[in-house]
mmCIF file of C-alpha atoms in Angstrom:
data_model
loop_
_atom_site.group_PDB
_atom_site.id
_atom_site.type_symbol
_atom_site.label_atom_id
_atom_site.label_comp_id
_atom_site.label_asym_id
_atom_site.label_seq_id
_atom_site.Cartn_x
_atom_site.Cartn_y
_atom_site.Cartn_z
ATOM 1 C CA MET A 14 -2.921 -8.723 6.051
ATOM 2 C CA SER A 15 -1.423 -5.252 6.045
ATOM 3 C CA ALA A 16 -0.110 -2.575 8.335
ATOM 4 C CA GLU A 17 0.002 1.196 8.349
ATOM 5 C CA HIS A 18 2.974 2.617 6.409
ATOM 6 C CA THR A 19 4.199 6.189 6.481
ATOM 7 C CA GLU A 20 6.701 6.370 3.617
ATOM 8 C CA SER A 21 5.964 8.938 0.900
ATOM 9 C CA PRO A 22 5.100 7.427 -2.502
ATOM 10 C CA GLU A 23 6.710 8.383 -5.766
ATOM 11 C CA HIS A 24 4.738 10.966 -7.732
ATOM 12 C CA VAL A 25 2.874 10.121 -10.919
ATOM 13 C CA GLU A 26 0.458 12.169 -12.964
ATOM 14 C CA THR A 27 -2.787 12.993 -11.153
ATOM 15 C CA PRO A 28 -6.004 12.043 -12.972
ATOM 16 C CA GLU A 29 -8.124 14.906 -14.188
ATOM 17 C CA HIS A 30 -11.323 15.380 -12.181
ATOM 18 C CA THR A 31 -13.102 18.460 -13.438
ATOM 19 C CA GLU A 32 -16.513 17.209 -12.400
ATOM 20 C CA ASN A 33 -17.541 16.409 -8.836
ATOM 21 C CA GLU A 34 -18.419 12.712 -8.846
ATOM 22 C CA GLY A 35 -19.760 12.922 -5.303
ATOM 23 C CA ALA A 36 -18.618 14.055 -1.892
ATOM 24 C CA ASP A 37 -19.636 13.878 1.729
ATOM 25 C CA PRO A 38 -22.166 16.732 1.991
ATOM 26 C CA ALA A 39 -21.818 17.171 5.766
ATOM 27 C CA PRO A 40 -19.068 15.061 7.334
ATOM 28 C CA ALA A 41 -19.852 13.756 10.784
ATOM 29 C CA PRO A 42 -17.225 14.687 13.381
ATOM 30 C CA ALA A 43 -14.489 12.095 13.795
ATOM 31 C CA ASP A 44 -13.879 10.465 17.163
ATOM 32 C CA ALA A 45 -10.571 9.891 18.957
ATOM 33 C CA PHE A 46 -9.609 7.182 16.442
ATOM 34 C CA GLY A 47 -10.405 9.421 13.481
ATOM 35 C CA ASP A 48 -13.490 7.326 12.738
ATOM 36 C CA ARG A 49 -16.964 8.375 11.622
ATOM 37 C CA PHE A 50 -20.160 6.314 11.589
ATOM 38 C CA ALA A 51 -23.062 5.826 9.194
ATOM 39 C CA ASP A 52 -26.318 4.325 10.467
ATOM 40 C CA LEU A 53 -27.812 2.546 7.472
ATOM 41 C CA PRO A 54 -31.556 1.991 6.913
ATOM 42 C CA GLY A 55 -31.256 -1.759 7.492
ATOM 43 C CA GLY A 56 -29.910 -1.273 11.003
ATOM 44 C CA VAL A 57 -26.224 -1.855 10.288
ATOM 45 C CA ARG A 58 -23.795 0.761 11.569
ATOM 46 C CA ILE A 59 -20.724 1.238 9.374
ATOM 47 C CA CYS A 60 -17.522 2.829 10.628
ATOM 48 C CA TYR A 61 -15.577 4.778 7.991
ATOM 49 C CA ARG A 62 -12.869 7.342 7.297
ATOM 50 C CA VAL A 63 -12.445 9.793 4.439
ATOM 51 C CA ASP A 64 -9.058 11.189 3.349
ATOM 52 C CA GLY A 65 -7.988 13.524 0.574
ATOM 53 C CA PRO A 66 -9.286 16.684 -1.063
ATOM 54 C CA ALA A 67 -12.985 17.452 -0.640
ATOM 55 C CA ASP A 68 -13.347 17.882 -4.409
ATOM 56 C CA GLY A 69 -11.248 14.817 -5.219
ATOM 57 C CA THR A 70 -12.315 11.869 -7.337
ATOM 58 C CA PRO A 71 -14.080 9.370 -4.998
ATOM 59 C CA LEU A 72 -12.279 6.056 -4.542
ATOM 60 C CA LEU A 73 -13.561 3.351 -2.202
ATOM 61 C CA LEU A 74 -11.256 0.799 -0.540
ATOM 62 C CA ILE A 75 -13.000 -2.436 0.525
ATOM 63 C CA ALA A 76 -11.125 -4.606 3.028
ATOM 64 C CA GLY A 77 -10.835 -8.378 3.103
ATOM 65 C CA LEU A 78 -11.815 -11.176 5.465
ATOM 66 C CA ALA A 79 -11.449 -10.234 9.149
ATOM 67 C CA LEU A 80 -9.664 -6.990 8.250
ATOM 68 C CA ASP A 81 -10.609 -3.477 9.281
ATOM 69 C CA LEU A 82 -10.207 -0.194 7.432
ATOM 70 C CA THR A 83 -6.666 0.284 8.760
ATOM 71 C CA SER A 84 -5.538 -2.797 6.799
ATOM 72 C CA TRP A 85 -5.050 -0.478 3.830
ATOM 73 C CA PRO A 86 -1.465 0.730 4.311
ATOM 74 C CA GLN A 87 -1.156 4.451 4.945
ATOM 75 C CA ARG A 88 1.432 4.659 2.168
ATOM 76 C CA MET A 89 -1.201 3.366 -0.256
ATOM 77 C CA VAL A 90 -3.893 5.743 1.031
ATOM 78 C CA GLN A 91 -1.443 8.649 0.774
ATOM 79 C CA GLY A 92 -0.476 7.551 -2.717
ATOM 80 C CA PHE A 93 -4.091 7.852 -3.819
ATOM 81 C CA THR A 94 -4.733 11.177 -2.086
ATOM 82 C CA ASP A 95 -1.538 12.615 -3.588
ATOM 83 C CA ARG A 96 -2.953 11.724 -7.004
ATOM 84 C CA GLY A 97 -6.146 13.669 -6.384
ATOM 85 C CA PHE A 98 -8.443 10.959 -5.023
ATOM 86 C CA ARG A 99 -10.831 11.352 -2.107
ATOM 87 C CA VAL A 100 -10.300 8.005 -0.392
ATOM 88 C CA ILE A 101 -13.094 6.311 1.537
ATOM 89 C CA ARG A 102 -12.274 3.356 3.791
ATOM 90 C CA PHE A 103 -14.668 1.446 6.008
ATOM 91 C CA ASP A 104 -15.091 -1.534 8.297
ATOM 92 C CA ASN A 105 -17.315 -4.242 6.859
ATOM 93 C CA ARG A 106 -20.039 -5.631 9.101
ATOM 94 C CA ASP A 107 -18.488 -7.991 11.644
ATOM 95 C CA ALA A 108 -15.122 -6.210 11.422
ATOM 96 C CA GLY A 109 -13.422 -3.316 13.167
ATOM 97 C CA ARG A 110 -15.915 -0.942 14.765
ATOM 98 C CA SER A 111 -18.897 -1.670 12.535
ATOM 99 C CA THR A 112 -21.939 -3.652 13.688
ATOM 100 C CA ARG A 113 -21.408 -7.129 15.095
ATOM 101 C CA MET A 114 -24.226 -9.191 13.632
ATOM 102 C CA SER A 115 -26.459 -11.266 15.894
ATOM 103 C CA THR A 116 -27.007 -14.324 13.687
ATOM 104 C CA PRO A 117 -25.274 -17.484 14.928
ATOM 105 C CA PRO A 118 -21.981 -18.216 13.162
ATOM 106 C CA PRO A 119 -21.488 -21.406 11.142
ATOM 107 C CA GLY A 120 -19.712 -24.168 13.015
ATOM 108 C CA ARG A 121 -16.315 -25.477 11.987
ATOM 109 C CA LEU A 122 -17.821 -28.483 10.153
ATOM 110 C CA ARG A 123 -20.157 -26.253 8.130
ATOM 111 C CA GLN A 124 -17.202 -24.086 7.153
ATOM 112 C CA LEU A 125 -15.113 -27.085 6.094
ATOM 113 C CA LEU A 126 -17.984 -28.521 4.058
ATOM 114 C CA ALA A 127 -18.993 -25.088 2.693
ATOM 115 C CA ARG A 128 -22.545 -25.562 3.937
ATOM 116 C CA PRO A 129 -23.665 -22.126 5.185
ATOM 117 C CA ARG A 130 -26.512 -21.657 7.621
ATOM 118 C CA ALA A 131 -29.894 -20.795 6.134
ATOM 119 C CA ASP A 132 -29.912 -17.516 8.068
ATOM 120 C CA ALA A 133 -26.426 -16.457 6.944
ATOM 121 C CA TYR A 134 -25.930 -13.074 5.362
ATOM 122 C CA ASP A 135 -24.074 -13.088 2.043
ATOM 123 C CA LEU A 136 -21.927 -10.878 -0.168
ATOM 124 C CA THR A 137 -25.048 -9.220 -1.577
ATOM 125 C CA ASP A 138 -25.859 -7.995 1.926
ATOM 126 C CA MET A 139 -22.297 -6.734 2.372
ATOM 127 C CA ALA A 140 -22.466 -4.982 -1.012
ATOM 128 C CA ALA A 141 -25.748 -3.413 0.142
ATOM 129 C CA ASP A 142 -23.906 -2.023 3.181
ATOM 130 C CA THR A 143 -21.343 -0.539 0.808
ATOM 131 C CA HIS A 144 -24.084 0.928 -1.378
ATOM 132 C CA GLY A 145 -25.711 2.382 1.718
ATOM 133 C CA LEU A 146 -22.460 4.031 2.792
ATOM 134 C CA LEU A 147 -22.145 5.664 -0.636
ATOM 135 C CA ASP A 148 -25.706 6.966 -0.271
ATOM 136 C CA HIS A 149 -24.881 8.291 3.195
ATOM 137 C CA LEU A 150 -21.860 10.141 1.783
ATOM 138 C CA GLY A 151 -23.738 11.442 -1.244
ATOM 139 C CA VAL A 152 -21.366 9.695 -3.660
ATOM 140 C CA ASP A 153 -23.048 8.848 -6.957
ATOM 141 C CA ARG A 154 -20.157 7.082 -8.714
ATOM 142 C CA VAL A 155 -16.972 5.722 -7.260
ATOM 143 C CA HIS A 156 -13.819 3.890 -8.276
ATOM 144 C CA LEU A 157 -13.899 0.564 -6.421
ATOM 145 C CA VAL A 158 -10.763 -1.114 -5.077
ATOM 146 C CA GLY A 159 -11.218 -4.346 -3.121
ATOM 147 C CA MET A 160 -8.805 -6.936 -1.795
ATOM 148 C CA SER A 161 -9.648 -10.609 -1.284
ATOM 149 C CA MET A 162 -13.196 -10.728 0.161
ATOM 150 C CA GLY A 163 -13.335 -6.987 -0.494
ATOM 151 C CA GLY A 164 -12.762 -7.744 -4.167
ATOM 152 C CA MET A 165 -15.773 -10.060 -4.062
ATOM 153 C CA ILE A 166 -17.880 -7.307 -2.473
ATOM 154 C CA GLY A 167 -16.671 -4.860 -5.119
ATOM 155 C CA GLN A 168 -17.543 -7.329 -7.881
ATOM 156 C CA THR A 169 -21.022 -7.778 -6.419
ATOM 157 C CA LEU A 170 -21.622 -4.041 -6.139
ATOM 158 C CA ALA A 171 -20.366 -3.415 -9.686
ATOM 159 C CA ALA A 172 -22.604 -6.164 -11.072
ATOM 160 C CA ARG A 173 -25.733 -5.165 -9.172
ATOM 161 C CA HIS A 174 -25.303 -1.383 -9.369
ATOM 162 C CA PRO A 175 -23.392 -0.609 -12.574
ATOM 163 C CA ASP A 176 -24.396 3.053 -12.337
ATOM 164 C CA ARG A 177 -22.356 3.425 -9.124
ATOM 165 C CA ALA A 178 -19.121 1.761 -10.310
ATOM 166 C CA ALA A 179 -16.835 4.016 -12.349
ATOM 167 C CA THR A 180 -14.080 1.375 -12.384
ATOM 168 C CA LEU A 181 -13.219 -1.790 -10.453
ATOM 169 C CA THR A 182 -9.812 -2.953 -9.234
ATOM 170 C CA SER A 183 -10.030 -6.501 -7.839
ATOM 171 C CA ILE A 184 -6.904 -7.517 -5.896
ATOM 172 C CA PHE A 185 -6.154 -11.200 -5.098
ATOM 173 C CA SER A 186 -9.814 -12.159 -5.246
ATOM 174 C CA THR A 187 -11.964 -14.778 -7.009
ATOM 175 C CA THR A 188 -15.400 -15.627 -8.404
ATOM 176 C CA GLY A 189 -16.719 -18.118 -5.864
ATOM 177 C CA ASN A 190 -16.274 -21.035 -8.240
ATOM 178 C CA ARG A 191 -14.870 -23.761 -5.974
ATOM 179 C CA ARG A 192 -12.670 -25.109 -8.759
ATOM 180 C CA VAL A 193 -10.545 -21.937 -8.678
ATOM 181 C CA GLY A 194 -9.053 -19.553 -6.132
ATOM 182 C CA GLN A 195 -8.980 -22.020 -3.254
ATOM 183 C CA PRO A 196 -6.642 -21.610 -0.270
ATOM 184 C CA ALA A 197 -3.796 -24.029 0.257
ATOM 185 C CA THR A 198 -4.339 -26.734 2.873
ATOM 186 C CA SER A 199 -1.501 -25.254 4.916
ATOM 187 C CA THR A 200 -3.369 -21.937 4.969
ATOM 188 C CA LEU A 201 -6.624 -23.553 6.091
ATOM 189 C CA ILE A 202 -4.813 -25.238 8.984
ATOM 190 C CA ARG A 203 -3.438 -21.906 10.168
ATOM 191 C CA MET A 204 -6.818 -20.195 9.843
ATOM 192 C CA ALA A 205 -8.456 -22.889 11.985
ATOM 193 C CA ARG A 206 -6.482 -21.929 15.102
ATOM 194 C CA PRO A 207 -8.497 -20.502 18.017
ATOM 195 C CA THR A 208 -8.638 -16.729 18.282
ATOM 196 C CA ALA A 209 -6.005 -14.940 20.352
ATOM 197 C CA ARG A 210 -6.965 -13.944 23.898
ATOM 198 C CA THR A 211 -4.297 -11.328 24.622
ATOM 199 C CA ALA A 212 -2.791 -8.444 22.684
ATOM 200 C CA GLU A 213 0.635 -10.094 22.658
ATOM 201 C CA GLU A 214 -0.803 -13.360 21.365
ATOM 202 C CA SER A 215 -2.772 -11.505 18.689
ATOM 203 C CA VAL A 216 0.356 -9.744 17.455
ATOM 204 C CA GLU A 217 2.352 -12.973 17.315
ATOM 205 C CA ARG A 218 -0.496 -14.763 15.496
ATOM 206 C CA HIS A 219 -0.542 -12.001 12.905
ATOM 207 C CA LEU A 220 3.199 -12.211 12.348
ATOM 208 C CA SER A 221 3.025 -15.999 12.143
ATOM 209 C CA LEU A 222 0.277 -15.937 9.508
ATOM 210 C CA LEU A 223 2.100 -13.202 7.634
ATOM 211 C CA ALA A 224 5.215 -15.367 7.504
ATOM 212 C CA HIS A 225 3.058 -17.916 5.665
ATOM 213 C CA ILE A 226 0.993 -15.721 3.316
ATOM 214 C CA GLY A 227 3.586 -12.966 2.871
ATOM 215 C CA SER A 228 6.375 -12.858 0.326
ATOM 216 C CA LYS A 229 10.149 -13.154 0.504
ATOM 217 C CA VAL A 230 10.381 -11.270 -2.784
ATOM 218 C CA HIS A 231 8.253 -8.423 -1.413
ATOM 219 C CA PRO A 232 8.830 -8.833 2.337
ATOM 220 C CA PRO A 233 6.737 -7.144 5.015
ATOM 221 C CA ASP A 234 8.132 -4.545 7.383
ATOM 222 C CA GLU A 235 7.996 -6.465 10.665
ATOM 223 C CA HIS A 236 8.143 -3.365 12.863
ATOM 224 C CA LEU A 237 5.227 -1.745 11.064
ATOM 225 C CA GLU A 238 3.261 -5.004 11.036
ATOM 226 C CA ARG A 239 3.784 -5.454 14.781
ATOM 227 C CA THR A 240 2.730 -1.862 15.435
ATOM 228 C CA TRP A 241 -0.326 -2.259 13.197
ATOM 229 C CA ALA A 242 -1.449 -5.515 14.821
ATOM 230 C CA ARG A 243 -1.294 -3.959 18.273
ATOM 231 C CA ALA A 244 -3.216 -0.891 17.078
ATOM 232 C CA VAL A 245 -5.925 -3.133 15.596
ATOM 233 C CA TRP A 246 -6.294 -4.882 18.965
ATOM 234 C CA ASP A 247 -6.678 -1.527 20.734
ATOM 235 C CA ARG A 248 -9.080 -0.146 18.132
ATOM 236 C CA ARG A 249 -11.228 -3.271 18.341
ATOM 237 C CA GLY A 250 -11.257 -3.061 22.116
ATOM 238 C CA GLY A 251 -9.759 -6.473 22.816
ATOM 239 C CA PRO A 252 -10.244 -10.011 21.518
ATOM 240 C CA ARG A 253 -12.815 -10.975 18.944
ATOM 241 C CA SER A 254 -15.022 -13.971 19.576
ATOM 242 C CA GLY A 255 -14.282 -15.784 16.330
ATOM 243 C CA ALA A 256 -17.959 -15.565 15.420
ATOM 244 C CA GLU A 257 -17.366 -12.457 13.310
ATOM 245 C CA VAL A 258 -14.825 -14.138 11.024
ATOM 246 C CA ALA A 259 -16.966 -17.279 10.824
ATOM 247 C CA ARG A 260 -19.965 -15.231 9.704
ATOM 248 C CA GLN A 261 -17.879 -13.512 7.019
ATOM 249 C CA ILE A 262 -16.663 -16.914 5.798
ATOM 250 C CA GLY A 263 -20.297 -17.981 5.804
ATOM 251 C CA ALA A 264 -21.176 -14.953 3.671
ATOM 252 C CA ILE A 265 -18.640 -15.987 1.034
ATOM 253 C CA GLN A 266 -19.875 -19.566 1.044
ATOM 254 C CA ALA A 267 -23.564 -18.554 1.013
ATOM 255 C CA SER A 268 -22.895 -16.544 -2.149
ATOM 256 C CA GLY A 269 -21.749 -19.624 -4.057
ATOM 257 C CA ASP A 270 -20.371 -19.451 -7.574
ATOM 258 C CA ARG A 271 -20.854 -15.853 -8.715
ATOM 259 C CA THR A 272 -19.374 -16.282 -12.199
ATOM 260 C CA ALA A 273 -22.657 -15.540 -13.975
ATOM 261 C CA GLN A 274 -23.071 -12.378 -11.916
ATOM 262 C CA VAL A 275 -19.463 -11.314 -12.472
ATOM 263 C CA ARG A 276 -19.993 -11.606 -16.245
ATOM 264 C CA ARG A 277 -22.522 -8.768 -15.968
ATOM 265 C CA ILE A 278 -19.915 -6.262 -14.792
ATOM 266 C CA THR A 279 -19.598 -3.416 -17.297
ATOM 267 C CA ALA A 280 -17.203 -1.148 -15.391
ATOM 268 C CA PRO A 281 -13.640 -1.016 -16.734
ATOM 269 C CA THR A 282 -11.861 -3.595 -14.599
ATOM 270 C CA LEU A 283 -8.336 -4.357 -13.481
ATOM 271 C CA VAL A 284 -7.677 -7.769 -11.902
ATOM 272 C CA VAL A 285 -4.416 -8.002 -9.922
ATOM 273 C CA HIS A 286 -3.014 -11.166 -8.390
ATOM 274 C CA GLY A 287 0.279 -12.517 -7.118
ATOM 275 C CA ASP A 288 1.751 -15.543 -8.829
ATOM 276 C CA ALA A 289 2.204 -17.505 -5.590
ATOM 277 C CA ASP A 290 -0.813 -16.646 -3.445
ATOM 278 C CA PRO A 291 -1.467 -19.341 -0.782
ATOM 279 C CA MET A 292 -4.745 -17.772 0.405
ATOM 280 C CA VAL A 293 -6.525 -17.252 -2.924
ATOM 281 C CA HIS A 294 -4.893 -19.362 -5.622
ATOM 282 C CA PRO A 295 -3.912 -17.355 -8.742
ATOM 283 C CA SER A 296 -6.514 -19.311 -10.709
ATOM 284 C CA GLY A 297 -9.097 -17.132 -8.940
ATOM 285 C CA GLY A 298 -7.666 -14.010 -10.530
ATOM 286 C CA ARG A 299 -7.537 -15.639 -13.948
ATOM 287 C CA ALA A 300 -11.163 -16.732 -13.644
ATOM 288 C CA THR A 301 -12.228 -13.249 -12.563
ATOM 289 C CA ALA A 302 -10.491 -11.579 -15.497
ATOM 290 C CA LYS A 303 -11.885 -14.153 -17.925
ATOM 291 C CA ALA A 304 -15.444 -13.591 -16.692
ATOM 292 C CA ILE A 305 -15.451 -9.767 -16.899
ATOM 293 C CA PRO A 306 -15.665 -8.428 -20.462
ATOM 294 C CA GLY A 307 -12.575 -6.424 -21.361
ATOM 295 C CA ALA A 308 -10.871 -6.867 -17.987
ATOM 296 C CA ARG A 309 -7.112 -6.454 -17.766
ATOM 297 C CA HIS A 310 -5.275 -9.154 -15.803
ATOM 298 C CA VAL A 311 -1.972 -8.260 -14.122
ATOM 299 C CA LEU A 312 0.060 -11.016 -12.428
ATOM 300 C CA ILE A 313 2.740 -9.620 -10.114
ATOM 301 C CA PRO A 314 5.769 -11.920 -9.751
ATOM 302 C CA GLY A 315 6.559 -12.781 -6.160
ATOM 303 C CA MET A 316 3.443 -11.172 -4.680
ATOM 304 C CA ARG A 317 1.431 -13.356 -2.333
ATOM 305 C CA HIS A 318 -1.576 -12.436 -0.147
ATOM 306 C CA HIS A 319 -0.244 -9.261 1.423
ATOM 307 C CA LEU A 320 -0.037 -5.570 0.549
ATOM 308 C CA ALA A 321 3.702 -5.395 1.074
ATOM 309 C CA PRO A 322 5.692 -2.136 0.855
ATOM 310 C CA GLY A 323 7.344 -3.336 -2.345
ATOM 311 C CA VAL A 324 4.072 -3.543 -4.301
ATOM 312 C CA LEU A 325 2.124 -0.545 -2.970
ATOM 313 C CA ASP A 326 3.338 2.103 -5.418
ATOM 314 C CA HIS A 327 2.775 -0.312 -8.314
ATOM 315 C CA LEU A 328 -0.797 -0.989 -7.177
ATOM 316 C CA VAL A 329 -1.522 2.730 -6.855
ATOM 317 C CA ASP A 330 -0.050 3.359 -10.315
ATOM 318 C CA LEU A 331 -2.074 0.518 -11.856
ATOM 319 C CA THR A 332 -5.354 1.788 -10.402
ATOM 320 C CA THR A 333 -4.557 5.398 -11.283
ATOM 321 C CA GLY A 334 -3.774 4.291 -14.830
ATOM 322 C CA LEU A 335 -7.116 2.490 -15.085
ATOM 323 C CA VAL A 336 -8.961 5.599 -13.892
ATOM 324 C CA ARG A 337 -7.036 7.899 -16.217
ATOM 325 C CA THR A 338 -7.633 5.653 -19.242
ATOM 326 C CA GLU A 339 -11.359 5.414 -18.546
ATOM 327 C CA ARG A 340 -11.606 9.173 -18.079
ATOM 328 C CA VAL A 341 -9.949 9.791 -21.463
ATOM 329 C CA LYS A 342 -12.319 7.312 -23.134
ATOM 330 C CA SER A 343 -15.327 8.889 -21.433
ATOM 331 C CA GLU A 344 -14.328 12.397 -22.530
ATOM 332 C CA SER A 345 -13.744 11.113 -26.070
ATOM 333 C CA ARG A 346 -17.226 9.566 -26.161
ATOM 334 C CA GLN A 347 -18.771 12.852 -24.998
ATOM 335 C CA SER A 348 -16.915 15.013 -27.546
#
């Protein structure tokens, strides 16, 4: 869970980007929220935003379970744009202002037993949405950055479409193997609470969950988190039914153990995890890094399941370093 941040990041060297790796050929006009929309061939409508220089290196941020595109802190987005990236953010299906799917959600018992419905969509479908958005924007290759479920979507896209993934940064995510990366029982109990019915209740629920999954070493900014949670409520247009989150959980469960698929990833990969994550156990990050050939695994002391102000600059630097290193290797191979 994250909020918008406005602090300016520290400057580091901008990656070279002499070639245009893809750009929005004709941006649709943004609405009052600053959002644009892509109607994909399969009928799903994806809401997105693009920030940064038009000729910048494309970088795609993929949000996690139940989160919308604003869950990426503004400080982090600004950090990437300041380093020369053209940053694309979007709402996954069943989140934010993208399409609400019509398939019935899995019931609570199915979720607890990890028995998805036969008609459930899965992470492959969500990766196909992502692929479709890249097609809509005319982006051939992109640097993928995903958190939690977004990391799983990024892994799936990188494995299935290696030609589109320049690099992959997987943040507090996992492989789908049920022996690793599982949430703590205390986290499951909190996630099982009914959805909030008022804006005030939604804000307090967010702060309560954040107190559990956030870090005392890298604490959240409560004012910004409160402001963000209220803005999410307004952007969404009120309460969610609970079906959207249940369907996304169903998508993760329907995808099963993806370790064999993850092993096929060829993009240079950075796997980042906190050492005390109560939502996705750190074993999930270790398993991800072990499965991907040549992946670098970074464990951040004190980080939990939150993009806190104290880790944002480090995350931007890590991803920028991955991109820069791969670019140098690519230019060396071509020379």
